[in-house]
Amino acid sequence: MESIESFDELEVNTIDGVNIAMPVRTTDGIVEMLTGVDPKGAYLMVNIYVYGSVKGANESYEHNYKNLGKDYGIMTSGGSNSDRYFVTYKNQLRLSGDALYLLTDQYVTYVYFQKRNMIIKLMETKRDDTDSKINDYIKLLSDKLSELE
């Protein structure tokens, strides 16, 4: 991702199943977790989760597919078994109930990739006046993941 100039470096959050911020062993099967952001213009967050097994990654993918599909709708998906992806629709965000759930000028989109025991999540939040950059990340990740055996 270093080829995208505005991307900050990946930060390691979990090593050998232990969360670094709070030295506690994870219970969700995540062995390694990294996070990075691209804060310039549209805000894009990248999370990389490495599970101890393909089964754990499959369960996480299915859970997110179901929940994000219900909340945001699935625009497209593809692949099979443990080599797959899905993209939600671009959704306009709302204010809280205190503000009568008025629509804002912000939009959110999620993309999930699964490659065996690894899940990569992209989340882009953008305003009306900013250009989306999620397609650059999708292309980069799909090219890199296709190179993996």
Coordinates of C-alpha atoms in Angstrom, one line a residue:
M1 CA 0.0 0.0 0.0
E2 CA 3.1 2.2 0.1
S3 CA 2.4 2.9 -3.6
I4 CA -0.6 5.1 -2.5
E5 CA 1.1 8.3 -1.3
S6 CA -1.5 9.4 1.2
F7 CA -1.6 6.1 3.1
D8 CA -0.1 6.0 6.6
E9 CA 1.8 3.0 7.6
L10 CA 0.2 -0.1 9.0
E11 CA 0.1 -0.4 12.8
V12 CA 0.3 -3.8 14.4
N13 CA -2.6 -4.2 17.0
T14 CA -2.3 -7.9 17.8
I15 CA 0.7 -10.3 17.8
D16 CA 0.4 -14.0 18.4
G17 CA -3.2 -13.6 19.5
V18 CA -2.4 -10.9 22.2
N19 CA -3.9 -7.4 21.8
I20 CA -1.0 -4.9 22.2
A21 CA -3.1 -2.1 23.7
M22 CA -4.5 -4.3 26.5
P23 CA -2.2 -7.3 26.8
V24 CA -5.1 -9.8 26.7
R25 CA -5.4 -12.9 24.6
T26 CA -8.1 -12.5 21.9
T27 CA -11.0 -14.9 22.0
D28 CA -12.2 -14.3 18.4
G29 CA -9.5 -16.4 16.7
I30 CA -7.5 -13.4 15.4
V31 CA -3.8 -14.2 15.6
E32 CA -2.5 -11.0 14.0
M33 CA -4.2 -7.7 13.3
L34 CA -2.9 -4.6 11.5
T35 CA -4.6 -1.2 11.0
G36 CA -3.8 1.7 8.7
V37 CA -5.5 4.8 7.5
D38 CA -5.5 7.2 4.6
P39 CA -6.8 10.4 6.2
K40 CA -6.3 12.8 3.3
G41 CA -9.6 13.7 1.5
A42 CA -12.0 10.8 1.9
Y43 CA -11.1 8.9 5.1
L44 CA -10.2 5.3 4.4
M45 CA -9.4 2.7 7.0
V46 CA -7.7 -0.7 6.3
N47 CA -7.9 -3.6 8.8
I48 CA -6.1 -6.8 8.1
Y49 CA -7.1 -9.8 10.3
V50 CA -5.1 -13.0 10.2
Y51 CA -7.1 -15.9 11.9
G52 CA -5.6 -19.1 13.4
S53 CA -7.7 -21.1 10.9
V54 CA -9.6 -20.8 7.7
K55 CA -12.8 -21.7 9.6
G56 CA -12.4 -18.7 11.9
A57 CA -12.0 -16.4 8.9
N58 CA -15.0 -18.0 7.1
E59 CA -17.2 -17.4 10.2
S60 CA -16.0 -13.8 10.4
Y61 CA -16.7 -13.2 6.7
E62 CA -20.2 -14.8 6.9
H63 CA -21.0 -12.7 10.0
N64 CA -20.0 -9.4 8.3
Y65 CA -21.7 -10.3 5.0
K66 CA -24.9 -11.0 6.8
N67 CA -24.8 -7.9 9.1
L68 CA -23.5 -5.4 6.6
G69 CA -25.8 -6.8 4.0
K70 CA -28.8 -6.1 6.3
D71 CA -27.6 -2.6 7.3
Y72 CA -26.1 -1.3 4.0
G73 CA -27.0 -3.8 1.2
I74 CA -24.5 -5.8 -0.8
M75 CA -23.7 -4.2 -4.2
T76 CA -21.5 -7.0 -5.5
S77 CA -19.8 -10.1 -4.3
G78 CA -17.7 -12.8 -5.9
G79 CA -15.3 -15.7 -5.5
S80 CA -15.9 -18.9 -3.6
N81 CA -15.1 -20.8 -0.4
S82 CA -12.3 -18.9 1.3
D83 CA -11.2 -16.7 -1.7
R84 CA -13.9 -14.1 -2.0
Y85 CA -15.0 -10.5 -1.6
F86 CA -18.1 -8.3 -1.2
V87 CA -18.8 -4.6 -1.5
T88 CA -21.6 -2.7 0.2
Y89 CA -23.6 0.1 -1.5
K90 CA -22.5 3.6 -0.8
N91 CA -24.8 4.7 2.1
Q92 CA -25.6 8.2 3.3
L93 CA -25.0 8.6 7.0
R94 CA -27.6 10.1 9.4
L95 CA -27.3 12.1 12.6
S96 CA -28.5 10.7 15.9
G97 CA -32.0 10.5 17.1
D98 CA -31.5 13.8 19.1
A99 CA -31.0 15.5 15.7
L100 CA -34.1 13.7 14.2
Y101 CA -31.9 11.3 12.1
L102 CA -31.3 14.0 9.5
L103 CA -29.1 13.0 6.5
T104 CA -25.6 14.3 6.5
D105 CA -23.2 15.0 3.6
Q106 CA -21.2 11.9 4.5
Y107 CA -21.2 8.5 2.8
V108 CA -19.8 5.1 3.9
T109 CA -18.8 2.1 1.9
Y110 CA -17.3 -1.3 3.1
V111 CA -15.3 -3.8 1.2
Y112 CA -14.3 -7.2 2.6
F113 CA -11.7 -9.6 1.0
Q114 CA -11.1 -13.1 2.3
K115 CA -8.0 -15.0 1.2
R116 CA -7.9 -18.3 3.1
N117 CA -7.3 -17.4 6.8
M118 CA -6.9 -13.6 6.2
I119 CA -9.7 -11.0 6.0
I120 CA -9.0 -7.4 4.7
K121 CA -11.6 -4.8 5.5
L122 CA -11.7 -1.4 3.8
M123 CA -14.1 1.3 5.1
E124 CA -14.3 4.6 3.4
T125 CA -16.1 7.6 4.8
K126 CA -16.4 10.6 2.4
R127 CA -18.1 13.9 2.1
D128 CA -20.0 15.1 -1.0
D129 CA -17.1 17.3 -2.0
T130 CA -14.3 14.7 -1.8
D131 CA -13.3 12.1 -4.4
S132 CA -13.6 8.5 -3.5
K133 CA -10.3 6.6 -3.4
I134 CA -11.7 3.1 -2.5
N135 CA -11.4 1.9 -6.1
D136 CA -7.6 2.5 -6.0
Y137 CA -7.4 0.3 -2.9
I138 CA -9.7 -2.4 -4.3
K139 CA -7.6 -2.7 -7.4
L140 CA -4.3 -2.7 -5.5
L141 CA -5.5 -5.4 -3.0
S142 CA -7.2 -7.5 -5.7
D143 CA -3.9 -7.5 -7.7
K144 CA -1.8 -8.3 -4.7
L145 CA -4.1 -11.0 -3.4
S146 CA -4.3 -12.7 -6.8
E147 CA -0.5 -13.2 -6.6
L148 CA -0.8 -15.2 -3.4
E149 CA -0.8 -18.9 -3.6

